[in-house]
PDB file of C-alpha atoms in Angstrom:
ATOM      1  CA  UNK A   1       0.000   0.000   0.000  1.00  0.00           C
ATOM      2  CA  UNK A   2       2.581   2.231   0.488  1.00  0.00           C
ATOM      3  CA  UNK A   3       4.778   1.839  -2.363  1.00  0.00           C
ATOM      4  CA  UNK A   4       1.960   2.318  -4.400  1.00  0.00           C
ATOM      5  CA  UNK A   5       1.424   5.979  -2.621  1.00  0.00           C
ATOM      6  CA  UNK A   6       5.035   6.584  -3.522  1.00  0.00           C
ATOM      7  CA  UNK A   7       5.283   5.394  -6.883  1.00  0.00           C
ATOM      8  CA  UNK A   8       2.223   7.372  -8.256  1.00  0.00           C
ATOM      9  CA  UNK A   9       3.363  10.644  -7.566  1.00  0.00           C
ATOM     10  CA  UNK A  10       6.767   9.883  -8.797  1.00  0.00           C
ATOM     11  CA  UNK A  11       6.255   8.571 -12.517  1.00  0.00           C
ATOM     12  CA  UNK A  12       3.444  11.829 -12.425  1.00  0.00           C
ATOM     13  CA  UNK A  13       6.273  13.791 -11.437  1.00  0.00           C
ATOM     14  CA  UNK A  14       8.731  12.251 -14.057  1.00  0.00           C
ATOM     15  CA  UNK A  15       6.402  12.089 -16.527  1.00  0.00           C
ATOM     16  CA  UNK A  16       5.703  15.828 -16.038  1.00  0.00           C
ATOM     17  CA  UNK A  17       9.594  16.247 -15.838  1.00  0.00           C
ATOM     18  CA  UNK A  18      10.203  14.802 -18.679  1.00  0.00           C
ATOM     19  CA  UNK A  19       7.393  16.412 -20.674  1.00  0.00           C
ATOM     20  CA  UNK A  20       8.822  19.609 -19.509  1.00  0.00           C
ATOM     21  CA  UNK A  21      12.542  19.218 -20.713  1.00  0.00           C
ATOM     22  CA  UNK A  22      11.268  17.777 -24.280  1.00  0.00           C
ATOM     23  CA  UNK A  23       9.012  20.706 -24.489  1.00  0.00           C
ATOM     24  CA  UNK A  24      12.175  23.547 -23.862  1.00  0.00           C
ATOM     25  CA  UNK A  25      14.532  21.703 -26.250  1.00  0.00           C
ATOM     26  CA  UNK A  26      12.192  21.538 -29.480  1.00  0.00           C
ATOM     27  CA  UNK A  27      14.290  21.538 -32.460  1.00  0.00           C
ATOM     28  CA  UNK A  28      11.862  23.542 -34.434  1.00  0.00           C
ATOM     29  CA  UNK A  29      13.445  26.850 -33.948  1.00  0.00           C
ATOM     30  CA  UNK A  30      16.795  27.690 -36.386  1.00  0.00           C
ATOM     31  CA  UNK A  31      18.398  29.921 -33.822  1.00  0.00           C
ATOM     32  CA  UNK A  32      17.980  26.554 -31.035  1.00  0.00           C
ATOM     33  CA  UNK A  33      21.859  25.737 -30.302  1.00  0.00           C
ATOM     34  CA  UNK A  34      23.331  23.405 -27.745  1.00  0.00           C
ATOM     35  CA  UNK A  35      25.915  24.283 -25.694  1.00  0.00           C
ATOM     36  CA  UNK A  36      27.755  27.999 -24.826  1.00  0.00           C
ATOM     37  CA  UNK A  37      28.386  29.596 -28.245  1.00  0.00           C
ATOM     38  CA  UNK A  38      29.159  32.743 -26.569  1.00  0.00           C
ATOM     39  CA  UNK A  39      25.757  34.982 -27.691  1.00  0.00           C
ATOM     40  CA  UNK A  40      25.972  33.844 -31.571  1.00  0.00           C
ATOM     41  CA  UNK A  41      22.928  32.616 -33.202  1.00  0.00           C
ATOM     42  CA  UNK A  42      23.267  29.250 -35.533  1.00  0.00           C
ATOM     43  CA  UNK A  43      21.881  31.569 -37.750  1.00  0.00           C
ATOM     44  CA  UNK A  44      24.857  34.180 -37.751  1.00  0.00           C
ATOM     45  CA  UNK A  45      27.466  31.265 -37.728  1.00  0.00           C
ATOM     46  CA  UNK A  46      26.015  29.698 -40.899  1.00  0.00           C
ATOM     47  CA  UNK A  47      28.866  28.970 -43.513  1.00  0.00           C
ATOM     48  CA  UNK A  48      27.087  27.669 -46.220  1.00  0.00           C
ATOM     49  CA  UNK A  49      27.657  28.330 -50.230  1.00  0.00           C
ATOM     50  CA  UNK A  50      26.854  31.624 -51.357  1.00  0.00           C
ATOM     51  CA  UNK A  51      24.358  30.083 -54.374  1.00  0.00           C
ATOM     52  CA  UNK A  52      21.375  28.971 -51.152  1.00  0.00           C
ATOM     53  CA  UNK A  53      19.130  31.312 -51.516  1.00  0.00           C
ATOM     54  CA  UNK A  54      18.176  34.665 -49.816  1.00  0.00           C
ATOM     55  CA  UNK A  55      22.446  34.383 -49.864  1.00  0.00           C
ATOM     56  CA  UNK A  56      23.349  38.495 -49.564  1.00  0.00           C
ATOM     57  CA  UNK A  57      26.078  38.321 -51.842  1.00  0.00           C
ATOM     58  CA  UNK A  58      27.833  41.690 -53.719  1.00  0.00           C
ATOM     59  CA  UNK A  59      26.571  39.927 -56.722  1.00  0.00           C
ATOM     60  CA  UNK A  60      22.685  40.058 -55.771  1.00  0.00           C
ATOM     61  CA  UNK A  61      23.185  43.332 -54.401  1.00  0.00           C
ATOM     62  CA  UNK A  62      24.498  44.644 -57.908  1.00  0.00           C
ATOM     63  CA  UNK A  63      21.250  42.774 -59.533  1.00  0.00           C
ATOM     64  CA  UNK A  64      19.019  44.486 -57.082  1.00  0.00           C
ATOM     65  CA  UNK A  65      20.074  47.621 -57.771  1.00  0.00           C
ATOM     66  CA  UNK A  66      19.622  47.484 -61.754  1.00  0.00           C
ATOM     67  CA  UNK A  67      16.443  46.328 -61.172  1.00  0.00           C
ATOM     68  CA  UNK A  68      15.819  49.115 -58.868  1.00  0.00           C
ATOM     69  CA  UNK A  69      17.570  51.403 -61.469  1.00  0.00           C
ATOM     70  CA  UNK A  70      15.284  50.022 -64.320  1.00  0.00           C
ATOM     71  CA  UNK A  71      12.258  50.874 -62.110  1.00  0.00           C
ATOM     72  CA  UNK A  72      13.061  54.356 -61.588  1.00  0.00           C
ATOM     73  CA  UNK A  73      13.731  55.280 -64.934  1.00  0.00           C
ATOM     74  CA  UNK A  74       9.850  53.901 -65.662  1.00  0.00           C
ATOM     75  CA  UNK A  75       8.734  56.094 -62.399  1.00  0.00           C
ATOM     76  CA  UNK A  76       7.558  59.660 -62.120  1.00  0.00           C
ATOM     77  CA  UNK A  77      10.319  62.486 -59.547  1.00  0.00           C
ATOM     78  CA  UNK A  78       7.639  62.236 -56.880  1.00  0.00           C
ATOM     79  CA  UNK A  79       7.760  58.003 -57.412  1.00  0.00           C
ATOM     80  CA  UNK A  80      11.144  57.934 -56.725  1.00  0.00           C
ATOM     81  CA  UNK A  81      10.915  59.809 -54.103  1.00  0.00           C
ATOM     82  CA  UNK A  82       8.572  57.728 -52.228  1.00  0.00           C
ATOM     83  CA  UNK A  83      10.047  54.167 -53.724  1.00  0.00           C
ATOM     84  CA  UNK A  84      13.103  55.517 -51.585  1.00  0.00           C
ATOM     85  CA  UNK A  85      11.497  56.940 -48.588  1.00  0.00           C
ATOM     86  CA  UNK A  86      10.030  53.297 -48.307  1.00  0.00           C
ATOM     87  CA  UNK A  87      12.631  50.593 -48.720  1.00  0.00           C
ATOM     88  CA  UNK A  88      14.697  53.289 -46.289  1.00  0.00           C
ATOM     89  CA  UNK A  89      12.259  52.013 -44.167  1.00  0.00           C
ATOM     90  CA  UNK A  90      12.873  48.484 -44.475  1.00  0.00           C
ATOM     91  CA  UNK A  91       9.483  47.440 -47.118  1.00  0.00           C
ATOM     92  CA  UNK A  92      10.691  44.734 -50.103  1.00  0.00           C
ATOM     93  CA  UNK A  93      10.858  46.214 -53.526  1.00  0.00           C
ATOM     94  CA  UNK A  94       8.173  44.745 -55.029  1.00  0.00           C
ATOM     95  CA  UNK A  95       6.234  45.650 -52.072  1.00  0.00           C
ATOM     96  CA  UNK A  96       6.954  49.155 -52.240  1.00  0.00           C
ATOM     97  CA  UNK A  97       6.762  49.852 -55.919  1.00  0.00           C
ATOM     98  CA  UNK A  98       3.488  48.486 -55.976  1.00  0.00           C
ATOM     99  CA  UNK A  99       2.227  50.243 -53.261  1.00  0.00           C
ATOM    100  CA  UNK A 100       2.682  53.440 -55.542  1.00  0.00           C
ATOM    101  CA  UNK A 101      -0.089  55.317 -57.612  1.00  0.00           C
ATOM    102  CA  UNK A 102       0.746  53.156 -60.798  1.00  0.00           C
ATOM    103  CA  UNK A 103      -0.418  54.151 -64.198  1.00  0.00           C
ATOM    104  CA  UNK A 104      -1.506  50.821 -66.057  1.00  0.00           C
ATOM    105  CA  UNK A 105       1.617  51.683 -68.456  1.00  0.00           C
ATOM    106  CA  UNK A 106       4.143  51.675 -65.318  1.00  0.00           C
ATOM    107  CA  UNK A 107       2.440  48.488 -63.858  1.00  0.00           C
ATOM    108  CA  UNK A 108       2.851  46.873 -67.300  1.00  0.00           C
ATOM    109  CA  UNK A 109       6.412  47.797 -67.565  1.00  0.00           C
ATOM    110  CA  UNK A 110       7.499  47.142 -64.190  1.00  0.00           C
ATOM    111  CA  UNK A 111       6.224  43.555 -64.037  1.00  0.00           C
ATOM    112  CA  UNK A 112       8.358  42.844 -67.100  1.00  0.00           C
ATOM    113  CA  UNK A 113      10.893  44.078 -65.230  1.00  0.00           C
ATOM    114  CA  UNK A 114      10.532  41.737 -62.301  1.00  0.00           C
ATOM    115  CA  UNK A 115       9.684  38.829 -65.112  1.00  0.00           C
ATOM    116  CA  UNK A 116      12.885  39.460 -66.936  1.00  0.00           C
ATOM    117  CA  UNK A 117      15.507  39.772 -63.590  1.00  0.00           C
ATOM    118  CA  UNK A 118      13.369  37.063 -61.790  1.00  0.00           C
ATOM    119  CA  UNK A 119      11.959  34.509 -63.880  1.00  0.00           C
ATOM    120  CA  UNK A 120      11.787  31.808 -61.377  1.00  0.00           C
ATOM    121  CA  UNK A 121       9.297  33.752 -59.463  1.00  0.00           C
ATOM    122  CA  UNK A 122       5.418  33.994 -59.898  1.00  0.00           C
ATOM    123  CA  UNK A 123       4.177  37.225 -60.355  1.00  0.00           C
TER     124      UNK A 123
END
């Protein structure tokens, strides 16, 4: 009788325990590391070939920029303008230049912009 007012509570409390420590180490998160790194994310220590993408390289950034260049030479002053006050402010380029008083001329020309430097993409 008593061992089984003992052994209740314990495999509860394991169980519980258990439950608990499974719970905090999900693997589901990219940043989850084991171990002292120190501060640095698994995300910031990330080696891996500059081809992946959403890679930063100096070779996307010089495509990004034509594009943007080729954009600006379809918008109005006043366009520009705002295209710049917005991805200042952190908004995605296709975002942002849609998000501006289009004529249908500009929205015609712009998407074959975004077709031609992106084809892979769905528009």
């Amino acid at each position: 009788m008593i061992k089984k007012q003992i052994i209740l509570p314990t495999l509860l409390f394991a169980t519980i325990l258990i439950a608990g420590m499974t719970g905090c180490t999900s693997s589901k998160s990219p940043d989850v590391s084991q171990g002292d790194n120190s501060g640095t994310k698994v995300s910031d220590t990330n080696t891996s070939a500059p081809n992946t993408p959403g890679a930063n390289t100096p070779e996307r950034a010089k495509k990004r920029e034509a594009v943007r260049q080729q954009v600006e030479a379809v918008l109005t002053p006043d366009q520009v303008k705002e295209l710049s006050a917005k991805l200042q402010q952190g908004e995605k380029m296709r975002k942002a230049v849609f998000s501006l008083n289009l004529t249908a001329e500009q929205k015609t020309k712009i998407q074959d912009i975004f077709k031609t430097a992106y084809p892979r993409r769905n528009s």
